[in-house]
Short mmCIF file of C-alpha atoms and ligand atoms in Angstrom, two decimals:
data_model
loop_
_atom_site.label_atom_id
_atom_site.label_comp_id
_atom_site.label_asym_id
_atom_site.label_seq_id
_atom_site.Cartn_x
_atom_site.Cartn_y
_atom_site.Cartn_z
CA MET W 1 -91.17 -37.10 170.82
CA ARG W 2 -89.48 -39.97 172.30
CA PRO W 3 -86.81 -42.14 170.64
CA VAL W 4 -88.05 -45.74 169.00
CA SER W 5 -86.03 -48.53 168.89
CA SER W 6 -84.84 -49.65 165.69
CA ILE W 7 -82.39 -52.47 164.29
CA ILE W 8 -80.36 -51.88 161.12
CA GLU W 9 -80.89 -54.58 158.69
CA GLU W 10 -78.77 -53.97 156.28
CA VAL W 11 -74.41 -51.72 155.71
CA ARG W 12 -73.80 -50.80 152.04
CA SER W 13 -70.22 -48.93 151.59
CA GLU W 14 -71.02 -45.90 149.57
CA ALA W 15 -67.00 -44.79 149.07
CA ARG W 16 -64.95 -44.27 151.49
CA LEU W 17 -65.41 -43.01 154.15
CA ILE W 18 -69.26 -42.89 153.72
CA ARG W 19 -71.86 -45.91 154.18
CA THR W 20 -75.64 -46.30 153.72
CA PHE W 21 -77.76 -47.74 156.76
CA ARG W 22 -80.96 -49.59 155.80
CA LEU W 23 -83.29 -49.51 158.97
CA ASP W 24 -86.13 -51.67 159.81
CA ARG W 25 -88.49 -48.66 159.18
CA ASP W 26 -89.62 -46.97 157.00
CA LEU W 27 -90.79 -44.35 158.88
CA ASP W 28 -92.62 -41.90 155.36
CA PRO W 29 -90.50 -39.60 155.57
CA LYS W 30 -90.43 -36.38 153.08
CA PRO W 31 -87.47 -35.91 150.84
CA GLY W 32 -84.96 -32.97 153.16
CA GLN W 33 -86.88 -34.20 156.58
CA TYR W 34 -84.42 -35.62 159.15
CA LEU W 35 -84.34 -37.61 161.42
CA MET W 36 -82.62 -37.83 165.04
CA LEU W 37 -80.11 -40.92 165.67
CA TRP W 38 -79.45 -41.95 168.61
CA ILE W 39 -76.44 -43.80 169.40
CA ARG W 40 -76.94 -45.00 172.69
CA GLY W 41 -74.05 -44.43 174.81
CA VAL W 42 -72.39 -42.13 172.57
CA ASP W 43 -74.72 -38.72 171.37
CA GLU W 44 -77.47 -38.42 169.17
CA ILE W 45 -77.38 -36.50 165.77
CA PRO W 46 -79.29 -35.29 163.01
CA MET W 47 -79.61 -37.54 159.48
CA SER W 48 -81.20 -36.71 156.39
CA PHE W 49 -83.17 -39.94 155.02
CA SER W 50 -81.70 -40.90 151.62
CA GLY W 51 -84.61 -43.19 150.90
CA PRO W 52 -87.96 -44.01 152.87
CA ASP W 53 -86.23 -46.27 155.35
CA SER W 54 -82.33 -45.10 154.74
CA ILE W 55 -79.83 -43.39 156.23
CA THR W 56 -76.37 -41.82 154.43
CA VAL W 57 -73.63 -41.22 156.46
CA GLN W 58 -69.98 -39.83 156.52
CA SER W 59 -67.78 -40.58 159.21
CA VAL W 60 -66.69 -37.23 160.59
CA GLY W 61 -66.11 -37.44 164.60
CA GLN W 62 -67.73 -39.85 167.60
CA ALA W 63 -71.09 -40.61 166.74
CA THR W 64 -70.78 -41.22 163.38
CA GLU W 65 -67.48 -42.99 164.25
CA ALA W 66 -68.97 -44.85 166.36
CA LEU W 67 -71.91 -46.10 164.21
CA PHE W 68 -69.47 -47.14 162.03
CA LYS W 69 -68.41 -50.15 164.33
CA MET W 70 -72.83 -50.67 164.10
CA GLY W 71 -73.47 -53.44 161.66
CA ALA W 72 -77.02 -55.44 160.48
CA GLY W 73 -78.50 -56.38 163.68
CA SER W 74 -77.31 -53.44 166.51
CA SER W 75 -80.24 -51.53 167.27
CA VAL W 76 -80.43 -47.35 167.52
CA GLY W 77 -82.48 -44.69 168.84
CA LEU W 78 -84.82 -42.55 166.14
CA ARG W 79 -87.16 -39.60 166.31
CA GLY W 80 -88.29 -39.00 163.24
CA PRO W 81 -89.83 -37.99 160.78
CA LEU W 82 -88.33 -34.52 161.64
CA GLY W 83 -88.56 -30.55 159.93
CA ASN W 84 -90.22 -29.53 156.45
CA GLY W 85 -88.51 -31.14 153.54
CA PHE W 86 -88.49 -30.32 149.43
CA THR W 87 -91.88 -29.04 147.76
CA LEU W 88 -91.56 -30.63 144.61
CA LYS W 89 -92.40 -28.13 141.59
CA GLY W 90 -92.68 -27.40 138.32
CA GLU W 91 -91.89 -29.62 135.70
CA ARG W 92 -88.01 -29.62 135.06
CA ILE W 93 -86.35 -29.87 138.17
CA LEU W 94 -82.65 -29.90 138.81
CA LEU W 95 -80.34 -30.94 141.66
CA ILE W 96 -77.04 -30.15 142.91
CA GLY W 97 -75.94 -31.50 145.55
CA GLY W 98 -71.93 -31.61 147.02
CA GLY W 99 -70.98 -34.65 149.31
CA VAL W 100 -72.73 -36.44 151.42
CA GLY W 101 -75.21 -33.80 150.36
CA SER W 102 -76.26 -36.02 147.16
CA ALA W 103 -78.15 -38.50 149.25
CA PRO W 104 -81.29 -36.22 150.41
CA LEU W 105 -81.04 -35.44 146.90
CA ALA W 106 -81.62 -39.14 144.63
CA PHE W 107 -84.54 -39.79 147.31
CA LEU W 108 -86.15 -36.87 145.88
CA GLY W 109 -85.50 -36.91 142.34
CA GLU W 110 -86.23 -41.03 142.46
CA LYS W 111 -89.92 -39.44 143.88
CA ALA W 112 -89.48 -36.42 141.12
CA ARG W 113 -89.63 -39.26 138.20
CA SER W 114 -92.21 -41.23 139.56
CA LYS W 115 -93.91 -37.53 139.48
CA GLY W 116 -93.30 -37.62 135.97
CA LEU W 117 -90.75 -34.82 136.44
CA THR W 118 -87.63 -33.86 134.22
CA VAL W 119 -84.55 -34.19 136.47
CA THR W 120 -80.97 -33.35 135.64
CA SER W 121 -78.65 -33.51 138.46
CA LEU W 122 -75.17 -31.67 138.95
CA LEU W 123 -72.92 -33.28 142.10
CA GLY W 124 -69.45 -32.11 142.88
CA PHE W 125 -66.57 -34.85 144.79
CA ARG W 126 -63.63 -34.48 146.31
CA SER W 127 -62.59 -36.52 143.82
CA LYS W 128 -63.68 -39.73 141.61
CA GLU W 129 -63.35 -41.97 145.23
CA ASP W 130 -65.76 -40.46 146.64
CA ILE W 131 -68.56 -40.70 143.93
CA ILE W 132 -71.75 -41.55 145.28
CA PHE W 133 -75.39 -42.97 144.03
CA GLN W 134 -73.88 -42.19 140.57
CA GLU W 135 -76.39 -44.71 138.96
CA ARG W 136 -78.98 -44.03 140.81
CA PHE W 137 -79.01 -40.09 139.24
CA GLU W 138 -77.81 -41.44 136.07
CA ALA W 139 -81.02 -43.77 136.39
CA LEU W 140 -82.97 -40.25 136.44
CA GLY W 141 -81.52 -37.96 133.87
CA GLN W 142 -78.96 -36.45 132.73
CA VAL W 143 -75.75 -36.01 135.12
CA LEU W 144 -73.11 -33.79 135.28
CA ILE W 145 -70.38 -34.80 137.80
CA THR W 146 -67.80 -32.37 138.96
CA THR W 147 -64.20 -33.32 141.12
CA ASP W 148 -62.15 -30.72 142.81
CA ASP W 149 -59.52 -32.65 141.73
CA GLY W 150 -59.87 -33.37 138.24
CA SER W 151 -60.04 -37.04 138.62
CA TYR W 152 -63.53 -37.51 136.71
CA GLY W 153 -65.81 -35.04 135.00
CA ILE W 154 -66.02 -31.61 135.02
CA ALA W 155 -62.17 -30.16 137.24
CA GLY W 156 -63.52 -27.91 139.03
CA ARG W 157 -66.31 -27.29 142.62
CA ALA W 158 -70.10 -27.96 141.61
CA SER W 159 -70.30 -24.24 140.70
CA ALA W 160 -67.73 -25.37 137.78
CA GLY W 161 -70.28 -27.15 136.03
CA LEU W 162 -73.40 -24.46 136.75
CA LYS W 163 -71.69 -23.73 132.73
CA GLU W 164 -72.46 -26.18 131.51
CA LEU W 165 -76.26 -25.16 132.73
CA SER W 166 -79.35 -22.29 131.55
CA LEU W 167 -80.78 -22.42 135.24
CA PHE W 168 -83.81 -20.67 133.42
CA ASP W 169 -84.30 -24.01 131.74
CA PHE W 170 -85.94 -25.15 135.26
CA ASP W 171 -88.86 -24.79 136.84
CA GLN W 172 -87.17 -25.59 140.70
CA ILE W 173 -83.30 -25.69 141.62
CA TYR W 174 -82.98 -27.97 144.71
CA ILE W 175 -79.42 -28.15 147.01
CA CYS W 176 -77.92 -29.78 149.34
CA GLY W 177 -73.81 -30.17 150.19
CA PRO W 178 -70.94 -28.50 152.46
CA GLU W 179 -72.23 -25.32 153.62
CA MET W 180 -69.43 -23.27 151.39
CA MET W 181 -70.59 -25.22 148.29
CA MET W 182 -73.43 -24.16 148.73
CA TRP W 183 -72.78 -20.56 148.77
CA ASP W 184 -70.51 -20.83 145.90
CA VAL W 185 -73.54 -21.63 144.00
CA ILE W 186 -76.31 -19.33 145.40
CA SER W 187 -74.32 -16.48 145.62
CA ARG W 188 -73.38 -16.67 142.18
CA THR W 189 -77.15 -17.33 141.63
CA ARG W 190 -78.79 -14.76 143.16
CA GLU W 191 -81.62 -14.40 140.84
CA HIS W 192 -82.86 -17.88 141.22
CA GLY W 193 -83.11 -17.58 144.96
CA ALA W 194 -86.73 -18.07 144.81
CA LYS W 195 -87.10 -21.21 142.91
CA THR W 196 -84.04 -22.58 145.00
CA GLN W 197 -84.02 -24.92 147.70
CA ALA W 198 -81.43 -25.55 149.91
CA CYS W 199 -81.45 -27.96 152.50
CA ILE W 200 -78.98 -26.94 155.05
CA ASN W 201 -77.02 -27.45 158.70
CA ARG W 202 -76.77 -25.71 161.92
CA TYR W 203 -76.25 -27.70 165.49
CA PHE W 204 -78.86 -29.60 166.51
CA LYS W 205 -80.03 -30.43 170.02
CA CYS W 206 -83.11 -30.24 170.87
CA ALA W 207 -84.96 -31.18 167.18
CA ALA W 208 -87.55 -29.03 167.96
CA GLY W 209 -88.05 -25.50 168.23
CA ILE W 210 -86.77 -25.06 171.48
CA CYS W 211 -83.71 -24.78 172.77
CA GLY W 212 -82.46 -21.81 170.13
CA SER W 213 -79.15 -23.53 168.71
CA CYS W 214 -80.25 -24.22 165.58
CA CYS W 215 -81.21 -20.60 165.21
CA LEU W 216 -80.52 -18.76 162.02
CA ASP W 217 -79.40 -14.82 162.78
CA PRO W 218 -81.06 -11.99 161.66
CA ASP W 219 -84.73 -13.63 161.59
CA GLY W 220 -83.44 -16.49 164.19
CA THR W 221 -85.35 -19.00 161.97
CA ARG W 222 -85.19 -22.57 163.28
CA VAL W 223 -83.45 -24.92 161.29
CA CYS W 224 -84.83 -27.86 162.88
CA LEU W 225 -88.39 -26.49 162.57
CA GLU W 226 -89.20 -24.57 160.04
CA GLY W 227 -86.06 -26.05 158.16
CA PRO W 228 -83.99 -27.61 157.63
CA VAL W 229 -84.66 -26.80 154.49
CA ILE W 230 -85.53 -22.83 153.61
CA THR W 231 -85.41 -20.99 149.72
CA ALA W 232 -81.85 -19.48 148.92
CA ASP W 233 -83.67 -15.86 148.41
CA ARG W 234 -83.60 -16.46 152.17
CA LEU W 235 -80.55 -17.36 153.22
CA LEU W 236 -78.74 -14.57 151.43
CA GLU W 237 -79.61 -12.30 153.54
CA SER W 238 -79.22 -14.60 156.36
CA GLU W 239 -75.89 -15.60 158.58
CA PHE W 240 -75.43 -18.20 156.62
CA GLY W 241 -71.96 -18.28 153.68
CA ARG W 242 -70.63 -16.57 156.53
CA TYR W 243 -70.85 -17.66 160.46
CA ARG W 244 -72.52 -20.78 161.81
CA ARG W 245 -72.79 -21.11 165.56
CA GLY W 246 -71.34 -24.13 167.10
CA PRO W 247 -72.60 -26.06 170.54
CA THR W 248 -71.67 -23.93 172.54
CA GLY W 249 -73.62 -20.90 171.29
CA GLU W 250 -70.08 -19.40 169.97
CA LYS W 251 -70.15 -18.38 166.74
CA GLY W 252 -67.47 -19.73 164.31
CA PRO W 253 -66.35 -20.38 160.37
CA CYS W 254 -68.27 -22.20 158.35
CA ARG W 255 -66.05 -24.79 156.69
CA GLY W 256 -66.80 -27.09 154.30
C1 FAD J 301 -80.82 -31.52 158.91
C2 FAD J 301 -79.30 -32.27 159.40
C3 FAD J 301 -79.08 -33.49 158.47
C4 FAD J 301 -77.63 -34.00 158.30
N1 FAD J 301 -77.82 -34.98 157.17
C5 FAD J 301 -76.99 -35.75 157.25
C6 FAD J 301 -77.08 -36.57 156.22
O1 FAD J 301 -77.45 -37.34 155.48
N2 FAD J 301 -75.21 -37.53 156.33
C7 FAD J 301 -74.24 -36.87 156.75
O2 FAD J 301 -73.41 -37.32 156.98
N3 FAD J 301 -73.96 -36.05 158.32
C8 FAD J 301 -75.69 -34.90 158.11
N4 FAD J 301 -75.51 -34.80 158.93
C9 FAD J 301 -74.09 -33.97 159.91
C10 FAD J 301 -73.74 -34.84 160.83
O3 FAD J 301 -74.90 -34.41 161.99
C11 FAD J 301 -72.90 -34.66 161.58
O4 FAD J 301 -72.31 -35.04 160.79
C12 FAD J 301 -72.83 -35.55 162.85
O5 FAD J 301 -73.31 -34.98 163.35
C13 FAD J 301 -71.47 -35.79 163.17
O6 FAD J 301 -71.26 -35.90 164.36
P1 FAD J 301 -70.53 -36.69 165.06
O7 FAD J 301 -70.34 -36.91 166.41
O8 FAD J 301 -69.68 -38.14 164.15
O9 FAD J 301 -68.70 -35.44 165.06
P2 FAD J 301 -68.01 -34.79 165.61
O10 FAD J 301 -67.02 -34.68 165.79
O11 FAD J 301 -69.25 -34.44 167.07
O12 FAD J 301 -68.91 -33.40 164.74
C14 FAD J 301 -67.99 -33.01 163.57
C15 FAD J 301 -69.40 -32.06 163.32
O13 FAD J 301 -70.04 -32.66 162.75
C16 FAD J 301 -71.05 -31.32 163.21
N5 FAD J 301 -72.41 -31.76 163.91
C17 FAD J 301 -72.16 -32.67 165.00
N6 FAD J 301 -73.10 -32.68 165.94
C18 FAD J 301 -74.41 -32.15 165.59
C19 FAD J 301 -74.98 -31.71 165.70
N7 FAD J 301 -76.54 -32.78 166.94
N8 FAD J 301 -75.85 -31.23 164.87
C20 FAD J 301 -75.32 -30.44 163.34
N9 FAD J 301 -74.55 -30.35 163.46
C21 FAD J 301 -73.80 -31.49 164.15
C22 FAD J 301 -70.59 -30.12 163.20
O14 FAD J 301 -70.38 -29.68 162.14
C23 FAD J 301 -69.43 -30.70 164.31
O15 FAD J 301 -68.30 -30.01 163.71
C24 FAD J 301 -76.99 -33.47 158.93
C25 FAD J 301 -76.90 -32.44 160.10
C26 FAD J 301 -77.94 -31.87 159.81
C27 FAD J 301 -78.51 -30.80 161.26
S1 FES J 302 -82.63 -27.82 167.46
FE1 FES J 302 -83.44 -26.52 169.52
S2 FES J 302 -84.80 -25.34 168.22
FE2 FES J 302 -83.70 -26.55 166.96
#
């Protein structure tokens, strides 16, 4: 698939290092799907949709820093929507988000509410200044927020909020965030693995199922094509939470 050109229509600051970029194209994505964003002359990187025409980006390195220098009217390239997104099931759902990983869950929660589902959200952030989309989530239903430094809500990691909830009350659980945060939650809630859909990251190059860069050990699941949403029971049998491969294919630690 060749990239299409798109103009950034609006840039909104969400938190100290997080911005939302609204594009001039509604690509009709499913929540959990992603696009490959081509920042010309720099890199092409994967980004989840935070709305039908938007992405929400944390500045972490060369490509995202270059994007943060772009304003409304700038042109980028897009390939997408790509991959398998979340599947809405049941009547009562729980969203568990960590940091910028909360963004695709806000989009999912809005889809779920429009279909009449009851939505509860558990969101973890480093600190009060890092909270994003609080109003979007509060418009959906009950929201629990944790902060690592205790500056807002429940003190501790997202898993600290689990004891306020009975996971048996939910038909389906959706999770997205840093790998170690997701691992912490899914390894504590193994009995709910089959009904937990996790949106995960691996190093994407082709985003077309060809190069093997994003494959998960041991079964070789191509995260770019068969994911990025994968059920937790499958992740618990994989490399997830133990190691991940970088741009050269070498195994490295799971950070975050
Ligand atoms: C399916 C998917 C959805 C994502 N959605 C979002 C999102 O909604 N918002 C957001 O802020 N970030 C998202 N990311 C992560 C985002 O792609 C990286 O933060 C970005 O590529 C960093 O690029 P950089 O040049 O700024 O940083 P670099 O300094 O190049 O890299 C910093 C880190 O970003 C990751 N990264 C870099 N290049 C890639 C790549 N090609 N594929 C995967 N990871 C990479 C690596 O872990 C790397 O260590 C997503 C990643 C994936 C795989
Ligand atoms: S990124 Fe090439 S197979 Fe997934």
